[in-house]
Amino acid sequence: MPALVNYRGDDELHTGGSLCSKDSARLLSVYGPPCKRQRISDSYILFFEQEKKPSIEILPDEILYEIFRRLPNGQARSASACVSNRWLTVLSNVRASEMVHGSSDDVEMVQENDGFLTRCLDGKKATDCRLQSVAVGTSSRGGLGKLSVRGSNKVTKLGFTAIARGCPSLKVLSLWNVPSIGDESLIEISKECHSLEKVDISHCHSISNKGIAAIAENCPNLTSLTIESCKNIGNESLQAVARYCPNLQSISVKDCPNVGDQGVATLLSSLSSVLKKVKLQSLNITDFSLAVIGHYGKSITSLVLTGLQIASQKGFWAMGNAKGLQSLTSLTVVSCYGITDLSLEAIGNGCGFLKQMLIKKCCFVSDKGLVSFTEAAKSLECLQLEECNRISQQGILGALKSNLKSLTIVKCMGIKDLVHETPELTQCASLRSLTVKDCIGFGNTNLAIFGTLCPQLQNVELSGLCGITDTGLYPLLENCQAGLVKVNISNCVNLTDKVVVDLAKIHGGTLKVLNLEGGRRITDESLVAIADNCVLLNDLDVSKCCITDNGLSCLSEGVQIDLQILSVSGCSKVTNKSVPFLKKLGQTLVGLNIQQCNLISSGSVDSLVESLWRCDILY
């Protein structure tokens, strides 16, 4: 019979063809009683395999949860979180309020940036596991105050649930380009983090009105909200913010196609008494929204309007003519076709306390509008014009009749040297800062006029001006009575050593910052003059100039007592011989740029890095 059933009795535990199998058991029951007892059952084998695992692993999550919330301190919780992903997940679901602390000293208040604990997760570092770890690790240190997540598609609701439960004291939340984050994550945050004050959401296409509404409804302390490039966020979000956030002081909405007049008007009219900073960019809003801003913006101090293609001259005129922007001190208008001479004058008349004005890419503004605006805006101090090509030198001279302290002109192609006699002009004694950049028509005549009219200049930036020479710049240097403090004449290729020598001799006692980058005709002679005269100089940039080792040698022996920043980037004639001079200068340096100095060997760079250990060296 054993041969019949292929029975082998010489093994105690055999799975293949033995009587342990179910088939063999049936045969034995038919042909006769078994010769041996039936061996270990399948259920016992399963139990035996479970016995091999640590006993705590068979506990359900509910029991682990109760154990973990009774851990004595933050160190124990952090150590437990390192055991396995399962333990980390369970620990991260324990709310801070549910912890059974062993002593009152368990929670350690730690402050970092802005007075509270900060964490920033970028790219691959931003995962659910990392967020869970942050939640567990910071819960015993006073809780996370600021969280920034950028450029990740691996973060989900799981990670933000951990942050919400472990960091109820969260005050600042920033999400940039996190497509995997949706409304559910914001809802979890809103349920627990009622202390949120600042929220910044950019390029998060899965977030809609539902998520923003949850934040608004549950976070009444919200003071700042930024929404950028979120296609599913619309008017409903702004209406919820207007309804539930009475303390909102700053709002920025950019490139959200579903945001229109209804949302903007509701927000501005409801929060007129507290809203101070408003930025609206690339939105489908019309003249109606601008009129509402002009009427209800009584508390607005800073207003930025960019790319409002639908708004017309009528809307900007109504905004100024409503005369409700009585607290406005800073206004920026970029790429808005509705800004014309008429509307600009209305804004000047309606904003009595306006101090700073930036107009960029507004092609319908001419000299007439600029002069009318500066005459109307009596408090204006800083004027910046960029790419306004209908403005000429006549408009600039007219603007100087006001009490401007700072004037910036960038890429205004309508400005050209005057060829006819100018009328008698009064001096602009209030102007302290003049910046002219990349205006190809700006030449010596214009520069001489500024030198004559603005004797109190202290900061001068003339960058990328190929039309100016030593002859044109000298009258300005000679007439500046207050003493120049900051001078930038970078990429002015026709300036030579002569003007630098004159600058050093006339203003060496006050000059602190000097930028000569790109001066192809600037040589060691300039460094000698700087070394002999500029006692207070602390920032010098001679990048891409024709200086050599001899010039740096003279500089190292100069009268400068506090030179902190030095850039010789792209100086092809600087070699290893300059290393001792740079080391000597390094006694006061905190920043040194020797990039693209190809004749300085790697060994010399290592020597500099070792010697100037307190200095930040770019190489």
Coordinates of C-alpha atoms in Angstrom, one line a residue:
M1 CA 0.0 0.0 0.0
P2 CA 2.8 2.5 0.7
A3 CA 4.1 1.9 -2.8
L4 CA 0.6 2.4 -4.1
V5 CA 0.3 5.9 -2.7
N6 CA 3.9 6.7 -3.1
Y7 CA 4.3 7.1 0.6
R8 CA 7.7 7.9 2.1
G9 CA 7.9 7.9 5.9
D10 CA 11.5 8.9 6.4
D11 CA 10.9 12.7 6.5
E12 CA 9.1 14.7 9.2
L13 CA 8.1 17.6 7.0
H14 CA 7.8 17.0 3.3
T15 CA 5.5 18.9 1.0
G16 CA 6.0 17.1 -2.3
G17 CA 4.0 13.8 -2.6
S18 CA 3.8 13.0 1.1
L19 CA 0.8 12.2 3.3
C20 CA 0.8 15.8 4.3
S21 CA -0.9 16.7 1.0
K22 CA -4.6 16.7 0.7
D23 CA -4.6 14.1 -2.0
S24 CA -2.6 11.6 0.0
A25 CA -5.0 12.1 3.0
R26 CA -7.9 11.1 0.8
L27 CA -6.2 7.9 -0.4
L28 CA -5.4 6.8 3.1
S29 CA -9.0 7.3 4.2
V30 CA -10.1 5.0 1.4
Y31 CA -7.6 2.2 1.5
G32 CA -6.9 2.0 5.2
P33 CA -5.8 3.8 8.3
P34 CA -2.7 6.0 8.1
C35 CA 0.6 4.6 9.4
K36 CA 1.6 7.9 10.9
R37 CA -0.2 10.9 12.5
Q38 CA -1.2 13.7 10.3
R39 CA 1.6 16.3 10.5
I40 CA 1.5 20.1 11.1
S41 CA -1.5 21.9 9.6
D42 CA -1.4 24.7 7.1
S43 CA -2.8 27.2 9.7
Y44 CA 0.0 26.3 12.1
I45 CA 2.6 26.8 9.4
L46 CA 1.2 30.3 8.7
F47 CA 1.3 31.1 12.4
F48 CA 4.9 29.9 12.6
E49 CA 5.8 32.2 9.7
Q50 CA 4.2 35.1 11.4
E51 CA 6.2 34.3 14.6
K52 CA 9.3 35.1 12.6
K53 CA 8.3 38.8 12.3
P54 CA 8.8 41.3 15.2
S55 CA 5.8 41.2 17.4
I56 CA 5.1 44.9 17.1
E57 CA 4.7 44.7 13.4
I58 CA 1.6 42.6 13.7
L59 CA -0.1 45.4 15.7
P60 CA -2.7 47.4 13.8
D61 CA -2.2 51.1 13.0
E62 CA -4.6 52.1 15.7
I63 CA -2.5 50.5 18.4
L64 CA 0.7 52.0 17.0
Y65 CA -1.0 55.4 16.9
E66 CA -1.8 55.2 20.6
I67 CA 1.7 54.1 21.4
F68 CA 3.4 56.9 19.3
R69 CA 1.3 59.7 20.8
R70 CA 2.6 58.7 24.2
L71 CA 6.2 58.9 23.3
P72 CA 8.1 61.0 25.9
N73 CA 9.7 63.6 23.7
G74 CA 10.5 64.8 20.1
Q75 CA 13.7 62.9 20.0
A76 CA 11.9 59.6 20.6
R77 CA 9.3 60.4 17.9
S78 CA 12.0 61.3 15.4
A79 CA 13.9 58.1 16.1
S80 CA 10.7 56.0 15.8
A81 CA 9.9 57.7 12.4
C82 CA 13.2 56.4 11.1
V83 CA 12.2 52.7 11.6
S84 CA 10.0 52.3 8.6
N85 CA 7.7 54.1 6.2
R86 CA 4.7 52.6 8.0
W87 CA 5.8 54.1 11.3
L88 CA 6.6 57.4 9.7
T89 CA 3.1 57.5 8.2
V90 CA 1.4 56.6 11.5
L91 CA 3.5 59.2 13.4
S92 CA 2.8 61.9 10.8
N93 CA -1.0 61.4 11.3
V94 CA -0.7 62.2 15.0
R95 CA -1.9 65.8 15.6
A96 CA 0.2 68.0 17.8
S97 CA -2.8 68.6 20.1
E98 CA -3.1 64.8 20.6
M99 CA 0.4 64.3 21.9
V100 CA 0.6 63.2 25.5
H101 CA 3.8 65.1 26.5
G102 CA 5.9 63.7 29.3
S103 CA 6.9 67.1 30.5
S104 CA 6.2 70.8 29.9
D105 CA 9.8 71.2 28.6
D106 CA 9.2 68.9 25.7
V107 CA 8.3 71.6 23.2
E108 CA 11.3 73.7 22.2
M109 CA 10.6 77.0 20.5
V110 CA 13.0 77.5 17.6
Q111 CA 13.1 80.6 15.5
E112 CA 14.8 81.0 12.1
N113 CA 13.9 83.3 9.2
D114 CA 11.2 85.8 9.9
G115 CA 11.0 84.6 13.5
F116 CA 9.8 81.1 12.9
L117 CA 11.0 77.7 11.6
T118 CA 11.3 77.5 7.8
R119 CA 11.6 74.7 5.3
C120 CA 12.0 74.9 1.5
L121 CA 11.7 71.7 -0.6
D122 CA 12.7 72.0 -4.3
G123 CA 12.4 69.5 -7.1
K124 CA 13.2 65.9 -6.3
K125 CA 13.6 66.7 -2.6
A126 CA 9.9 67.5 -2.4
T127 CA 8.1 64.2 -1.7
D128 CA 5.3 63.0 0.7
C129 CA 7.9 61.2 2.7
R130 CA 10.0 64.4 3.2
L131 CA 6.9 66.4 4.2
Q132 CA 5.9 63.7 6.7
S133 CA 9.5 63.8 8.1
V134 CA 9.3 67.6 8.4
A135 CA 6.0 67.4 10.2
V136 CA 7.3 64.9 12.7
G137 CA 10.6 66.6 13.2
T138 CA 9.3 70.1 13.7
S139 CA 6.3 69.3 15.9
S140 CA 8.5 69.3 19.0
R141 CA 10.3 72.5 18.1
G142 CA 7.4 74.8 18.2
G143 CA 6.0 73.7 14.8
L144 CA 6.7 74.8 11.3
G145 CA 6.1 78.4 10.5
K146 CA 6.9 78.7 6.8
L147 CA 6.8 76.0 4.1
S148 CA 7.8 76.4 0.5
V149 CA 7.4 73.6 -2.1
R150 CA 8.7 74.2 -5.6
G151 CA 8.9 72.3 -8.9
S152 CA 7.7 68.8 -7.8
N153 CA 5.1 66.4 -9.1
K154 CA 5.6 63.8 -6.3
V155 CA 3.7 65.6 -3.6
T156 CA 0.2 64.6 -2.9
K157 CA -2.6 65.0 -0.3
L158 CA -0.8 62.5 2.0
G159 CA 2.2 64.8 2.6
F160 CA 0.1 67.9 3.1
T161 CA -2.2 66.0 5.5
A162 CA 0.9 65.3 7.6
I163 CA 1.9 69.0 7.5
A164 CA -1.6 70.1 8.5
R165 CA -1.8 67.8 11.5
G166 CA 1.8 68.2 12.7
C167 CA 2.2 71.9 12.0
P168 CA -1.0 73.7 13.0
S169 CA 1.1 76.9 13.7
L170 CA 1.9 77.3 10.0
K171 CA 1.8 80.9 9.0
V172 CA 3.3 81.0 5.4
L173 CA 2.6 78.6 2.6
S174 CA 4.2 78.9 -0.8
L175 CA 3.5 76.4 -3.7
W176 CA 5.1 76.9 -7.1
N177 CA 4.8 74.6 -10.0
V178 CA 3.3 71.7 -8.1
P179 CA 0.8 70.1 -10.5
S180 CA 0.0 67.1 -8.3
I181 CA -1.4 69.4 -5.6
G182 CA -5.2 69.8 -5.7
D183 CA -8.1 71.2 -3.7
E184 CA -7.9 68.3 -1.3
S185 CA -4.5 69.3 0.0
L186 CA -5.6 72.9 0.6
I187 CA -8.7 71.7 2.3
E188 CA -6.6 69.6 4.7
I189 CA -4.3 72.6 5.4
S190 CA -7.3 74.9 6.0
K191 CA -8.8 72.4 8.5
E192 CA -5.8 72.6 10.8
C193 CA -3.7 75.6 10.1
H194 CA -6.0 78.5 11.1
S195 CA -3.0 80.8 11.7
L196 CA -2.1 81.1 8.1
E197 CA -1.2 84.7 7.2
K198 CA 0.5 84.4 3.7
V199 CA -0.4 82.1 0.9
D200 CA 1.4 82.1 -2.5
I201 CA 0.1 79.7 -5.2
S202 CA 1.8 79.7 -8.6
H203 CA 1.5 77.4 -11.6
C204 CA -0.7 74.9 -9.7
H205 CA -3.2 74.0 -12.4
S206 CA -5.1 71.4 -10.2
I207 CA -6.2 74.0 -7.6
S208 CA -9.5 75.5 -8.2
N209 CA -12.0 77.9 -6.5
K210 CA -12.9 75.1 -4.0
G211 CA -9.4 75.1 -2.5
I212 CA -9.0 78.9 -2.3
A213 CA -12.5 79.2 -0.8
A214 CA -11.5 76.6 1.9
I215 CA -8.4 78.6 2.8
A216 CA -10.4 81.9 2.9
E217 CA -13.2 80.5 5.1
N218 CA -11.0 78.8 7.7
C219 CA -8.0 81.2 7.8
P220 CA -9.4 84.6 8.9
N221 CA -5.9 85.9 9.7
L222 CA -4.9 85.9 6.1
T223 CA -3.1 89.1 5.2
S224 CA -1.4 88.3 1.9
L225 CA -2.6 86.2 -1.1
T226 CA -0.7 85.7 -4.3
I227 CA -2.2 83.7 -7.2
E228 CA -0.3 83.2 -10.5
S229 CA -1.0 81.2 -13.6
C230 CA -3.7 79.0 -12.1
K231 CA -6.2 78.5 -14.9
N232 CA -9.0 77.0 -12.7
I233 CA -9.1 79.9 -10.2
G234 CA -11.7 82.5 -11.0
N235 CA -14.0 85.1 -9.6
E236 CA -15.5 82.8 -6.9
S237 CA -12.1 82.6 -5.2
L238 CA -11.8 86.4 -4.9
Q239 CA -15.4 86.7 -3.7
A240 CA -14.7 84.1 -1.0
V241 CA -11.6 86.0 0.1
A242 CA -13.6 89.3 0.2
R243 CA -16.3 87.6 2.4
Y244 CA -14.1 85.7 4.9
C245 CA -10.7 87.6 5.1
P246 CA -11.3 90.9 6.8
N247 CA -7.5 91.4 7.5
L248 CA -6.2 91.0 3.9
Q249 CA -3.7 93.7 3.2
S250 CA -2.0 92.4 0.0
I251 CA -3.4 90.7 -3.1
S252 CA -1.6 89.8 -6.3
V253 CA -3.3 88.0 -9.2
K254 CA -1.5 87.3 -12.4
D255 CA -2.4 85.4 -15.6
C256 CA -5.6 83.8 -14.4
P257 CA -8.0 83.8 -17.4
N258 CA -11.1 83.2 -15.3
V259 CA -10.6 86.2 -13.1
G260 CA -12.6 89.2 -14.3
D261 CA -14.5 92.3 -13.2
Q262 CA -16.9 90.5 -10.9
G263 CA -14.1 89.1 -8.7
V264 CA -11.9 92.2 -8.7
A265 CA -14.7 94.6 -8.0
T266 CA -16.1 92.5 -5.2
L267 CA -12.7 92.3 -3.5
L268 CA -11.8 96.0 -3.8
S269 CA -15.2 97.2 -2.6
S270 CA -15.4 94.8 0.3
L271 CA -11.9 95.4 1.7
S272 CA -11.5 99.1 0.9
S273 CA -10.5 99.9 4.4
V274 CA -7.6 97.4 4.9
L275 CA -6.3 96.5 1.4
K276 CA -2.9 98.3 0.9
K277 CA -1.1 96.5 -1.9
V278 CA -2.7 95.4 -5.1
K279 CA -1.1 93.8 -8.2
L280 CA -3.2 92.8 -11.2
Q281 CA -1.4 91.4 -14.2
S282 CA -2.6 89.9 -17.5
L283 CA -6.2 89.7 -16.5
N284 CA -9.4 90.1 -18.5
I285 CA -10.7 93.1 -16.6
T286 CA -12.2 96.2 -18.2
D287 CA -12.7 99.9 -17.4
F288 CA -15.2 98.9 -14.7
S289 CA -12.6 97.4 -12.5
L290 CA -10.3 100.4 -12.8
A291 CA -13.2 102.7 -11.9
V292 CA -13.8 100.6 -8.8
I293 CA -10.1 100.8 -7.8
G294 CA -10.2 104.5 -8.2
H295 CA -13.4 104.9 -6.0
Y296 CA -12.8 102.3 -3.3
G297 CA -9.0 102.1 -3.1
K298 CA -8.8 104.5 -0.2
S299 CA -6.2 102.5 1.7
I300 CA -4.1 101.3 -1.2
T301 CA -0.5 102.5 -1.0
S302 CA 1.1 100.4 -3.8
L303 CA -0.7 99.6 -7.1
V304 CA 0.7 97.5 -10.0
L305 CA -1.2 97.2 -13.2
T306 CA 0.4 95.2 -16.0
G307 CA -0.8 93.9 -19.3
L308 CA -4.4 95.0 -19.0
Q309 CA -5.1 94.9 -22.7
I310 CA -8.9 95.3 -22.5
A311 CA -8.8 98.4 -20.3
S312 CA -9.0 101.7 -22.3
Q313 CA -8.2 105.3 -21.7
K314 CA -11.6 105.8 -20.2
G315 CA -10.9 103.3 -17.4
F316 CA -7.6 104.9 -16.4
W317 CA -9.1 108.3 -16.6
A318 CA -11.9 107.3 -14.4
M319 CA -9.5 105.7 -11.9
G320 CA -7.6 109.0 -11.5
N321 CA -10.6 111.2 -11.7
A322 CA -12.5 109.3 -8.9
K323 CA -9.9 110.8 -6.5
G324 CA -10.2 107.8 -4.1
L325 CA -6.5 106.8 -4.2
Q326 CA -5.5 109.3 -1.6
S327 CA -3.1 107.0 0.2
L328 CA -1.4 105.8 -3.0
T329 CA 2.4 106.4 -2.9
S330 CA 3.7 103.9 -5.5
L331 CA 2.1 103.2 -9.0
T332 CA 3.5 100.9 -11.7
V333 CA 1.9 100.7 -15.1
V334 CA 3.3 98.3 -17.7
S335 CA 2.0 97.4 -21.2
C336 CA -1.3 99.1 -20.8
Y337 CA -2.6 100.8 -23.9
G338 CA -5.1 102.8 -21.9
I339 CA -2.4 105.0 -20.5
T340 CA -2.4 108.1 -22.6
D341 CA -1.6 111.7 -22.1
L342 CA -5.1 112.4 -20.9
S343 CA -5.4 109.5 -18.5
L344 CA -1.9 110.1 -17.1
E345 CA -2.7 113.7 -16.3
A346 CA -5.9 112.5 -14.5
I347 CA -3.9 110.1 -12.4
G348 CA -1.5 112.9 -11.5
N349 CA -4.4 115.1 -10.4
G350 CA -6.2 112.3 -8.5
C351 CA -3.3 110.9 -6.6
G352 CA -2.1 113.7 -4.4
F353 CA 0.4 111.7 -2.4
L354 CA 2.0 109.7 -5.2
K355 CA 5.8 109.5 -4.7
Q356 CA 7.0 106.8 -7.1
M357 CA 5.8 106.2 -10.7
L358 CA 7.0 103.6 -13.1
I359 CA 5.7 103.7 -16.7
K360 CA 6.9 100.9 -19.0
K361 CA 6.0 100.0 -22.6
C362 CA 3.1 102.5 -22.7
C363 CA 3.4 103.6 -26.3
F364 CA 0.8 106.3 -26.3
V365 CA 2.5 108.5 -23.6
S366 CA 4.2 111.5 -25.1
D367 CA 6.1 114.6 -23.9
K368 CA 2.9 116.5 -23.3
G369 CA 1.4 113.8 -21.0
L370 CA 4.6 113.4 -19.1
V371 CA 5.0 117.1 -18.4
S372 CA 1.3 117.5 -17.4
F373 CA 1.6 114.5 -15.1
T374 CA 4.8 115.8 -13.3
E375 CA 3.2 119.2 -12.9
A376 CA 0.0 117.7 -11.4
A377 CA 1.7 115.1 -9.1
K378 CA 3.1 117.6 -6.6
S379 CA 4.5 114.9 -4.3
L380 CA 6.3 112.9 -6.9
E381 CA 9.9 112.0 -6.0
C382 CA 10.9 109.0 -8.2
L383 CA 10.1 108.7 -11.9
Q384 CA 11.1 105.7 -14.0
L385 CA 10.5 105.5 -17.8
E386 CA 11.2 102.3 -19.7
E387 CA 10.6 101.7 -23.4
C388 CA 8.4 104.8 -23.8
N389 CA 9.5 105.8 -27.3
R390 CA 7.3 108.8 -27.8
I391 CA 9.1 110.7 -25.0
S392 CA 11.9 112.9 -26.1
Q393 CA 14.5 115.1 -24.4
Q394 CA 12.0 118.0 -24.3
G395 CA 9.7 115.8 -22.1
I396 CA 12.5 114.9 -19.8
L397 CA 13.6 118.5 -19.4
G398 CA 10.0 119.5 -18.6
A399 CA 9.8 116.8 -16.0
L400 CA 12.9 118.2 -14.3
K401 CA 10.9 121.3 -13.3
S402 CA 9.2 119.3 -10.6
N403 CA 10.8 118.2 -7.3
L404 CA 12.1 114.9 -8.5
K405 CA 14.8 113.2 -6.4
S406 CA 15.4 110.2 -8.7
L407 CA 15.0 109.9 -12.5
T408 CA 15.5 106.6 -14.4
I409 CA 15.4 106.4 -18.2
V410 CA 15.7 102.9 -19.9
K411 CA 15.6 102.1 -23.6
C412 CA 13.6 105.2 -24.6
M413 CA 14.6 105.5 -28.2
G414 CA 12.9 108.9 -28.7
I415 CA 15.6 110.6 -26.6
K416 CA 18.2 112.1 -28.8
D417 CA 20.8 114.9 -28.6
L418 CA 19.3 118.4 -29.1
V419 CA 20.6 120.2 -32.2
H420 CA 18.9 123.5 -31.6
E421 CA 19.1 126.1 -28.8
T422 CA 17.2 125.2 -25.6
P423 CA 15.2 127.8 -23.7
E424 CA 16.4 129.1 -20.4
L425 CA 15.9 126.3 -17.8
T426 CA 15.9 126.4 -14.1
Q427 CA 18.0 124.1 -12.0
C428 CA 16.6 120.9 -10.5
A429 CA 18.3 121.1 -7.2
S430 CA 16.3 118.3 -5.7
L431 CA 17.6 115.5 -8.1
R432 CA 20.0 113.1 -6.3
S433 CA 20.0 110.1 -8.6
L434 CA 20.2 109.9 -12.4
T435 CA 20.0 106.6 -14.4
V436 CA 20.2 106.4 -18.2
K437 CA 20.5 102.9 -19.7
D438 CA 20.6 101.7 -23.2
C439 CA 19.3 104.9 -24.9
I440 CA 21.1 104.8 -28.2
G441 CA 20.4 108.5 -29.0
F442 CA 21.6 109.9 -25.6
G443 CA 24.9 111.8 -26.2
N444 CA 27.2 114.5 -24.9
T445 CA 24.7 117.3 -25.3
N446 CA 22.1 115.7 -23.1
L447 CA 24.8 114.8 -20.6
A448 CA 26.0 118.4 -20.4
I449 CA 22.5 119.7 -19.9
F450 CA 22.0 117.3 -16.9
G451 CA 25.3 118.4 -15.5
T452 CA 24.2 122.0 -15.7
L453 CA 20.7 121.5 -14.3
C454 CA 21.4 119.0 -11.6
P455 CA 24.2 120.1 -9.3
Q456 CA 23.2 118.0 -6.3
L457 CA 23.6 114.6 -8.0
Q458 CA 25.1 111.9 -5.8
N459 CA 24.3 108.7 -7.7
V460 CA 24.9 108.5 -11.5
E461 CA 24.4 105.4 -13.7
L462 CA 25.2 105.7 -17.4
S463 CA 25.1 102.2 -18.8
G464 CA 25.4 101.1 -22.4
L465 CA 25.6 104.6 -23.8
C466 CA 27.9 104.5 -26.9
G467 CA 27.3 108.2 -27.7
I468 CA 29.0 109.7 -24.6
T469 CA 32.7 110.5 -24.4
D470 CA 35.1 112.0 -21.9
T471 CA 34.2 115.5 -23.2
G472 CA 30.5 115.1 -22.4
L473 CA 30.9 113.5 -19.0
Y474 CA 33.4 116.0 -17.6
P475 CA 30.9 118.9 -17.2
L476 CA 28.7 116.7 -15.1
L477 CA 31.6 115.7 -12.9
E478 CA 32.7 119.3 -12.5
N479 CA 29.3 120.6 -11.6
C480 CA 28.2 118.0 -9.0
Q481 CA 28.6 120.1 -5.9
A482 CA 27.4 117.5 -3.4
G483 CA 30.1 114.9 -4.3
L484 CA 29.4 111.7 -6.2
V485 CA 28.9 108.6 -4.0
K486 CA 27.9 105.9 -6.6
V487 CA 29.0 105.9 -10.2
N488 CA 28.2 103.3 -12.8
I489 CA 29.6 103.9 -16.3
S490 CA 29.6 100.3 -17.4
N491 CA 29.6 99.4 -21.1
C492 CA 30.3 102.9 -22.2
V493 CA 32.9 101.9 -24.7
N494 CA 34.1 105.4 -25.7
L495 CA 35.1 106.5 -22.2
T496 CA 38.8 106.4 -21.5
D497 CA 41.2 106.6 -18.5
K498 CA 41.0 110.4 -18.6
V499 CA 37.4 110.5 -17.3
V500 CA 38.2 108.0 -14.5
V501 CA 41.3 110.1 -13.5
D502 CA 39.1 113.2 -13.4
L503 CA 36.4 111.4 -11.4
A504 CA 39.0 110.1 -8.9
K505 CA 40.5 113.6 -8.4
I506 CA 37.3 115.5 -8.1
H507 CA 35.1 113.0 -6.1
G508 CA 37.7 110.7 -4.6
G509 CA 36.8 111.9 -1.1
T510 CA 33.1 110.8 -1.4
L511 CA 33.1 108.0 -3.9
K512 CA 32.1 104.6 -2.5
V513 CA 30.9 102.5 -5.4
L514 CA 32.5 102.5 -8.9
N515 CA 31.5 100.3 -11.8
L516 CA 33.7 100.4 -14.9
E517 CA 32.7 97.0 -16.4
G518 CA 33.2 96.7 -20.1
G519 CA 35.5 99.7 -20.4
R520 CA 37.7 98.5 -23.3
R521 CA 39.8 101.7 -23.0
I522 CA 40.2 101.6 -19.2
T523 CA 43.7 100.6 -18.3
D524 CA 46.1 100.5 -15.3
E525 CA 46.2 104.3 -15.3
S526 CA 42.7 104.4 -14.0
L527 CA 43.6 102.0 -11.1
V528 CA 46.5 104.2 -10.2
A529 CA 44.2 107.2 -9.9
I530 CA 41.7 105.2 -7.9
A531 CA 44.4 103.9 -5.6
D532 CA 45.7 107.4 -4.9
N533 CA 42.5 109.3 -4.4
C534 CA 39.4 107.1 -3.5
V535 CA 39.8 106.7 0.3
L536 CA 36.2 105.6 1.0
L537 CA 35.8 103.2 -2.0
N538 CA 34.3 99.8 -0.9
D539 CA 32.9 98.4 -4.2
L540 CA 35.0 98.4 -7.4
D541 CA 34.1 96.5 -10.7
V542 CA 36.7 96.6 -13.5
S543 CA 35.4 93.5 -15.2
K544 CA 36.4 93.2 -18.9
C545 CA 38.7 96.1 -18.7
C546 CA 42.3 96.3 -20.0
I547 CA 44.0 96.1 -16.6
T548 CA 47.1 94.1 -15.8
D549 CA 49.0 92.8 -12.8
N550 CA 50.7 96.2 -12.4
G551 CA 47.4 97.9 -11.9
L552 CA 46.4 95.5 -9.2
S553 CA 49.8 96.0 -7.6
C554 CA 49.1 99.7 -7.4
L555 CA 45.6 99.2 -6.1
S556 CA 47.0 96.9 -3.3
E557 CA 49.2 99.8 -2.2
G558 CA 46.4 102.4 -2.4
V559 CA 44.7 104.6 0.2
Q560 CA 41.5 102.5 0.4
I561 CA 40.8 101.4 4.0
D562 CA 37.6 99.4 3.4
L563 CA 37.5 97.9 0.0
Q564 CA 35.0 95.0 0.4
I565 CA 33.9 94.1 -3.2
L566 CA 36.3 93.7 -6.1
S567 CA 35.5 92.2 -9.5
V568 CA 38.2 91.6 -12.2
S569 CA 36.1 89.1 -14.1
G570 CA 37.1 88.7 -17.8
C571 CA 40.4 90.6 -17.4
S572 CA 42.5 88.6 -19.8
K573 CA 45.8 90.2 -18.8
V574 CA 45.6 89.4 -15.1
T575 CA 47.9 86.5 -14.3
N576 CA 49.3 84.5 -11.4
K577 CA 51.5 87.4 -10.6
S578 CA 48.4 89.2 -9.2
V579 CA 47.8 86.6 -6.5
P580 CA 50.0 88.3 -3.8
F581 CA 48.3 91.6 -4.5
L582 CA 44.8 90.0 -4.3
K583 CA 45.8 88.4 -1.0
K584 CA 46.9 91.8 0.4
L585 CA 43.6 93.3 -0.8
G586 CA 41.8 90.4 0.8
Q587 CA 42.4 91.6 4.3
T588 CA 39.2 93.7 3.9
L589 CA 37.5 91.9 1.0
V590 CA 34.3 90.0 1.5
G591 CA 33.7 89.4 -2.2
L592 CA 36.1 88.7 -5.1
N593 CA 35.2 87.8 -8.7
I594 CA 38.0 86.3 -10.8
Q595 CA 35.9 84.4 -13.2
Q596 CA 37.2 84.1 -16.8
C597 CA 40.7 85.2 -15.8
N598 CA 42.2 82.4 -17.8
L599 CA 45.8 83.2 -16.9
I600 CA 45.2 82.5 -13.2
S601 CA 46.0 78.8 -12.7
S602 CA 43.8 76.5 -10.6
G603 CA 46.7 76.2 -8.1
S604 CA 46.7 79.9 -7.6
V605 CA 42.9 79.9 -7.2
D606 CA 43.3 77.2 -4.5
S607 CA 45.9 79.3 -2.8
L608 CA 43.6 82.3 -2.8
V609 CA 40.6 80.3 -1.4
E610 CA 42.8 78.9 1.4
S611 CA 44.2 82.3 2.3
L612 CA 41.0 84.4 1.9
W613 CA 38.8 82.0 3.8
R614 CA 36.5 84.8 5.0
C615 CA 36.0 86.1 1.4
D616 CA 33.4 84.8 -1.0
I617 CA 35.4 84.0 -4.2
L618 CA 33.8 83.5 -7.6
Y619 CA 36.2 81.6 -10.0

